Amino acid sequence: MIKLYFKQAWMLMKQNRFYSFIYIVGTGLSISMVMVLAIVFYVRIADTYPENNRSRMLIVKNARVRVPDNYFSSSLSLKTVETCFYSLEKAEAVSAVYEVWENQFFIQSLRNREQIPVKLKCVDSGFWKVFSFKFREGAPFTEEDMESGIKTVVITETLSRQVFGHKETVGEYLSVNFVPYRICGVVKDVPFLSSHAYANIWMPYTAYPDLETWWKSWSNDTEPLGNFVCYILSPSVQMLSQVRSEAVENIHKYDASSDRIEFDVFDQPDSQWQFLLRSHDPYTYNFRKLLLIYGIIFFILLFIPAVSLTGLTDSQMEVRLAEMGVRRSFGASRSILMKQVIIENLLYTLLGGVTGLFISYVIVWGARQWIFYIGSSFLELSPENIDMFSPLSLINYKVLIIAFLICLIFNLMAAVIPAWRFSSREIVESLNAK
Amino acid sequence: MFSLIIKQIVNRGKSNFWLGFELLLVFCLVWYIVDYLFVLSYNYRIPSHLNVENVYRIDIQTLPEAHPEYSVIENDSMNLMENFYRVVNRIKQHPEIEAFAVSFNQSYPGAGSYNGRQYRYPQDSSKFVQTQSFLIAPLGDYFQVFRHMGKDGRNVFSMEDHEWNDPNEIIISKMVEDLFFPEESALGKIILPVKGIEGEEYKVKGVIGDIKRFDSHRPAPVSFSVKRIDAENVRNTEISVRFKRKLNSVELTSFKQEMFRELRIGNYFLKNIVSYRKIVDDFNLAEGTIIMSRTHISLMFFFLLNILLCVMGTFWYRVNSRRAEIGVRRAMGATKEKVRHMFVAEGLIILTVIMIPAVLIEAQFVYAGLIHTVGYTDITAGFYLPDYQMLRFVLTNLITWFLIAFVILLSIWYPAYLAGRITPVEALRDE
C-alpha cells in the first residue's frame, strides 16, 4: 500500500513540476537553517579529534574565592587540582591544563629572524590520556620528564614544517622565547574548535617558567585560584555521575578546610554541552533558560517554513478535493486518506531534506570562519590558515539521523493540519468541487 | 476595483488565512531584525574622527636572561633608557616614516584593554563622567599618527602645536566638552578627577573630535593625558608609526627585515610589526556584533525567502483555480495588465491589513523592554536618532513594509504573468 502511495506521489510530483520545485526547494531551505544550527552544536559537542572522549569528560574551569568583603574569580590553582581532582579514585584519567595568555610565546625560527607566535598549553602526562592525539613521530613526554621538569615539547606537524622544513624533528631543539626545548613528539594538527586540546605546542607545566607567580603575588587568600583548567575522564558514560559526585565531595571538603575563605566552583564539573552554554556567562549561568531560548529559536526556524508550506499543501489539497471525494465514496476511511497525504508529503520532505543537508553543508563550509561563534561575544579569534574543524567528521550516520528526525518533525508540522481538514470534508461537498 | 479585491480576499478567507498568518509572523520577525540593523547602520554612519590606514605598531622587547646575547650591563636603567631613545630615533629617521608616537598600556585604537578615568561635572561635583583614558608619552606626535581630527571634524589635530608635556594638562573629546561646558569652549578650563589626591586638578589643553571604541557602537567620552617615560614604565610602552604612503607587502617585508637589523640595540630586539587596520578589524570582529549582524541578515533572508515561496505557491494555485473567472474578466474587456494588477493589489492589501496586528504585537515587545539597542549608553551628547522611540518604530515598520512588499511583488510576478496570458477562449472552454 505504502509503495502505491509513493508511486502516486511520484506521478503527482511529475505532473506539478513548478509546485514540486517550490515545495522541495522550500523544504530544503527551511531544513537547512535548522541543520546549520544543529551542525554548529554538533561540531562543538560530539566526539571529534582529538577530543574523542567528550561524551565521558568532565570540565572544571571557573572558580571563585570569597573573603570578607571581597571576592576573586579565575581558574584553578595547581594545589586545588592536586587536592580535589588528581586524587579521584573513580576517574580513568585527570589532566590539568595551564592556559597561557595569548601573545606571550614566540618561537625563534632558524631559517629567518622572524618570531613565530604560537599557542602554547602547559599540560601534564594525564593530558595525553584524556585526549587522543595521533602521533606522527615520537611520543608524549613521560611521567619522569614531567616530575623532573625536563624542557621538552610536543608540537604539531604544521609547526614542525614551518620551523624545520620537511625532515624528522624528534630530538631536535626548538627555541621557545630563546630557551631551547627538546622535541619529543609531533602530532596531527588540532582543529581550532577542539578548544580544550587546541594549541600548536604543548610542554610539561613543570618546565614552564614562573608558574603561578602572578596569583601568588596577589594575595594569600587566592591560593585556590590560578590558570589551570581541569579535565576528568570517566571510565564510561554510565560512570559519569559517580565520578562527578566524588569530585563534588572533594570540592566541598576543600572548601570546608578553611574558615576564612569560601571556595566555590559554580556547580561544576560540567559536561561538554554545559561547558558550552556556560561560556556565555560563567558565573550567572542558567541552563534551563538557555535551553529554552535555543528551543524557541529552533522552533521558530521550523515553524515559519512549516506554516508557509502548510499554506501550499492547503492550496494543493483544494485542487485535489474531487479526488478525495471519489476515494471516500468508494469506502476509504478518513485515517487512510490522512495517512496517504502524510506519506505523500514525506516523499517531498525527504527529497527536500537531501537538498537541505547539502545546502547546510555549503553554508557551514562557506561561513566556517565565523558561524561557530554565533551568540558569543568577546571571542577568541582563530589564527589564519587554521582548520576550524575537520569537514569529514560531519559525514556520518549521526548527522544523517539528526537530519532525518528534523525532516520528520517538519513533515508532521506541515502536513497534518491540511490532511486533517480535507479528509474531514463532506463527501458530497468534495465531489462537487470540480 | 478596490472593493472587489477586498470581497475576493474575504471570500477566499481560508486560503488567505495561512498566507496572512505566515505574513504576520514574518512581519514581526523581520521588523525585529530591521530594527536591529537600523540602529547598527546608524551607528556605523557616525564618524570616528581618526584614521588607521598606513599606521603600524612596532613591537620591541628586551631579550630574556636566558638568551646568549643578553647583557647585564645593558639592563641597568640608564642604558635601558638610552637604548630606547636610540630605537625611537632609528625609527623616526627612516625615510618612509611620516610620524611616530609612543604610548603606554595599550593606548591605541583597537586595544583590548580599557583604562577608565572619571571626572566630575563642573556644574555638579557629585556627578561624574567615565572616560576611556589614553596615556601618551611626550615624544613624536600621537594625534598626527592616528590623524585625530579636531572638534570641527575637518583638520588634523596636532600635539606639537600645543607643546604638551605637563601631566596636569589633558586633552578631551568633544563629547566631554559638550557635557561639561555645554555653551562654551572647554579650552583652558579646569576639571577635577573623582579619585585623586587633594588639590589634584586638570587643565583642558585641547578638544578632539569624538571617537568610537567599536565601529558598531556610539562614540564614548575619552581623555588623553601625558606621562614621561622612565626606566620603570618603558616596558609598558608601544610605538606606533604612520608611513608616508601605502607600502605593498614586498616593501613591508623589506622594511621589517631592515628593522630586525636596525633595532637590535642593547638588549632590545624587534618582535613584530602589526598593521593597525588588522588590529582594529580583529578587535571589532572579536567584539561579536559583526557576527551577530551576519546572523541577523541571514535570518532575514531566510524569512523573506519563506514569504517568497509561500506567496508564489499560493498565488500560482490561485491563478489556476480561478482560470474561469479570469477568462470571463478578459472576455468582458479587462486588459492583461488589469488582471495582473488585480493579483498584485491583492497581495499588497493582505500585507497592509496584516501590518495592523503586527504593529500591535511589536509594540508589546517594545513596552516589555525586549528590544535591544546596539551600543546603548546612557551618556549621549547631541542628537541620536534611535533614541527617539516613536520615530524609530514608525521608520522601521515602514522599511519592513517595503521590504516585504518588494518580496511579494517579486513572487506574484510569475503567477500574475501566467494569469495575464490566459486567453478568454481557453479559460471559458474549461467551464
PDB file of N, CA and C in Angstrom, chain A residues 96-127:
ATOM      1  N   ALA A  96      45.444  18.456  34.173  1.00  0.00           N
ATOM      2  CA  ALA A  96      45.397  19.881  34.473  1.00  0.00           C
ATOM      3  C   ALA A  96      46.109  20.612  33.352  1.00  0.00           C
ATOM      4  N   VAL A  97      45.435  21.602  32.783  1.00  0.00           N
ATOM      5  CA  VAL A  97      45.995  22.332  31.652  1.00  0.00           C
ATOM      6  C   VAL A  97      46.133  23.799  32.017  1.00  0.00           C
ATOM      7  N   TYR A  98      47.334  24.316  31.869  1.00  0.00           N
ATOM      8  CA  TYR A  98      47.594  25.716  32.190  1.00  0.00           C
ATOM      9  C   TYR A  98      47.333  26.553  30.938  1.00  0.00           C
ATOM     10  N   GLU A  99      46.354  27.445  31.035  1.00  0.00           N
ATOM     11  CA  GLU A  99      46.007  28.283  29.883  1.00  0.00           C
ATOM     12  C   GLU A  99      46.952  29.487  29.845  1.00  0.00           C
ATOM     13  N   VAL A 100      47.788  29.532  28.826  1.00  0.00           N
ATOM     14  CA  VAL A 100      48.739  30.643  28.712  1.00  0.00           C
ATOM     15  C   VAL A 100      48.081  31.753  27.909  1.00  0.00           C
ATOM     16  N   TRP A 101      48.218  32.983  28.398  1.00  0.00           N
ATOM     17  CA  TRP A 101      47.621  34.091  27.667  1.00  0.00           C
ATOM     18  C   TRP A 101      48.249  34.252  26.298  1.00  0.00           C
ATOM     19  N   GLU A 102      47.472  34.819  25.412  1.00  0.00           N
ATOM     20  CA  GLU A 102      47.936  34.995  24.036  1.00  0.00           C
ATOM     21  C   GLU A 102      49.145  35.926  23.957  1.00  0.00           C
ATOM     22  N   ASN A 103      49.883  35.787  22.867  1.00  0.00           N
ATOM     23  CA  ASN A 103      50.993  36.686  22.573  1.00  0.00           C
ATOM     24  C   ASN A 103      52.100  36.680  23.611  1.00  0.00           C
ATOM     25  N   GLN A 104      52.201  35.587  24.362  1.00  0.00           N
ATOM     26  CA  GLN A 104      53.257  35.522  25.358  1.00  0.00           C
ATOM     27  C   GLN A 104      54.450  34.757  24.801  1.00  0.00           C
ATOM     28  N   PHE A 105      54.151  33.796  23.918  1.00  0.00           N
ATOM     29  CA  PHE A 105      55.222  32.908  23.496  1.00  0.00           C
ATOM     30  C   PHE A 105      55.489  32.982  21.995  1.00  0.00           C
ATOM     31  N   PHE A 106      56.756  33.059  21.674  1.00  0.00           N
ATOM     32  CA  PHE A 106      57.181  33.131  20.287  1.00  0.00           C
ATOM     33  C   PHE A 106      58.276  32.094  20.068  1.00  0.00           C
ATOM     34  N   ILE A 107      58.295  31.598  18.845  1.00  0.00           N
ATOM     35  CA  ILE A 107      59.346  30.648  18.514  1.00  0.00           C
ATOM     36  C   ILE A 107      60.336  31.339  17.595  1.00  0.00           C
ATOM     37  N   GLN A 108      61.617  31.114  17.858  1.00  0.00           N
ATOM     38  CA  GLN A 108      62.627  31.730  17.017  1.00  0.00           C
ATOM     39  C   GLN A 108      63.024  30.731  15.950  1.00  0.00           C
ATOM     40  N   SER A 109      62.680  31.087  14.735  1.00  0.00           N
ATOM     41  CA  SER A 109      62.969  30.173  13.644  1.00  0.00           C
ATOM     42  C   SER A 109      64.421  30.346  13.241  1.00  0.00           C
ATOM     43  N   LEU A 110      65.069  29.216  12.859  1.00  0.00           N
ATOM     44  CA  LEU A 110      66.461  29.316  12.449  1.00  0.00           C
ATOM     45  C   LEU A 110      66.566  29.835  11.028  1.00  0.00           C
ATOM     46  N   ARG A 111      65.476  29.674  10.263  1.00  0.00           N
ATOM     47  CA  ARG A 111      65.542  29.983   8.828  1.00  0.00           C
ATOM     48  C   ARG A 111      65.492  31.475   8.547  1.00  0.00           C
ATOM     49  N   ASN A 112      64.692  32.219   9.329  1.00  0.00           N
ATOM     50  CA  ASN A 112      64.778  33.677   9.205  1.00  0.00           C
ATOM     51  C   ASN A 112      64.669  34.272  10.599  1.00  0.00           C
ATOM     52  N   ARG A 113      64.787  35.575  10.692  1.00  0.00           N
ATOM     53  CA  ARG A 113      64.865  36.168  12.030  1.00  0.00           C
ATOM     54  C   ARG A 113      63.493  36.395  12.631  1.00  0.00           C
ATOM     55  N   GLU A 114      62.466  36.072  11.865  1.00  0.00           N
ATOM     56  CA  GLU A 114      61.124  36.375  12.322  1.00  0.00           C
ATOM     57  C   GLU A 114      60.729  35.558  13.557  1.00  0.00           C
ATOM     58  N   GLN A 115      59.906  36.169  14.398  1.00  0.00           N
ATOM     59  CA  GLN A 115      59.404  35.480  15.580  1.00  0.00           C
ATOM     60  C   GLN A 115      58.043  34.908  15.215  1.00  0.00           C
ATOM     61  N   ILE A 116      57.860  33.605  15.444  1.00  0.00           N
ATOM     62  CA  ILE A 116      56.584  32.977  15.104  1.00  0.00           C
ATOM     63  C   ILE A 116      55.715  32.907  16.360  1.00  0.00           C
ATOM     64  N   PRO A 117      54.553  33.576  16.367  1.00  0.00           N
ATOM     65  CA  PRO A 117      53.697  33.478  17.539  1.00  0.00           C
ATOM     66  C   PRO A 117      53.096  32.079  17.625  1.00  0.00           C
ATOM     67  N   VAL A 118      53.051  31.517  18.820  1.00  0.00           N
ATOM     68  CA  VAL A 118      52.479  30.176  18.978  1.00  0.00           C
ATOM     69  C   VAL A 118      51.428  30.166  20.067  1.00  0.00           C
ATOM     70  N   LYS A 119      50.551  29.180  19.966  1.00  0.00           N
ATOM     71  CA  LYS A 119      49.585  28.944  21.037  1.00  0.00           C
ATOM     72  C   LYS A 119      50.146  27.806  21.876  1.00  0.00           C
ATOM     73  N   LEU A 120      50.467  28.142  23.102  1.00  0.00           N
ATOM     74  CA  LEU A 120      51.115  27.173  23.971  1.00  0.00           C
ATOM     75  C   LEU A 120      50.153  26.695  25.049  1.00  0.00           C
ATOM     76  N   LYS A 121      50.172  25.397  25.339  1.00  0.00           N
ATOM     77  CA  LYS A 121      49.452  24.892  26.508  1.00  0.00           C
ATOM     78  C   LYS A 121      50.423  24.117  27.375  1.00  0.00           C
ATOM     79  N   CYS A 122      50.373  24.389  28.692  1.00  0.00           N
ATOM     80  CA  CYS A 122      51.221  23.644  29.610  1.00  0.00           C
ATOM     81  C   CYS A 122      50.367  22.557  30.217  1.00  0.00           C
ATOM     82  N   VAL A 123      50.790  21.308  30.051  1.00  0.00           N
ATOM     83  CA  VAL A 123      49.926  20.186  30.412  1.00  0.00           C
ATOM     84  C   VAL A 123      50.681  19.188  31.278  1.00  0.00           C
ATOM     85  N   ASP A 124      49.971  18.137  31.691  1.00  0.00           N
ATOM     86  CA  ASP A 124      50.622  17.075  32.462  1.00  0.00           C
ATOM     87  C   ASP A 124      50.576  15.781  31.660  1.00  0.00           C
ATOM     88  N   SER A 125      51.058  14.693  32.231  1.00  0.00           N
ATOM     89  CA  SER A 125      51.086  13.460  31.439  1.00  0.00           C
ATOM     90  C   SER A 125      49.678  12.881  31.270  1.00  0.00           C
ATOM     91  N   GLY A 126      48.748  13.245  32.165  1.00  0.00           N
ATOM     92  CA  GLY A 126      47.366  12.780  32.030  1.00  0.00           C
ATOM     93  C   GLY A 126      46.693  13.335  30.785  1.00  0.00           C
ATOM     94  N   PHE A 127      47.162  14.495  30.321  1.00  0.00           N
ATOM     95  CA  PHE A 127      46.601  15.150  29.137  1.00  0.00           C
ATOM     96  C   PHE A 127      46.556  14.204  27.943  1.00  0.00           C
TER      97      PHE A 127
END
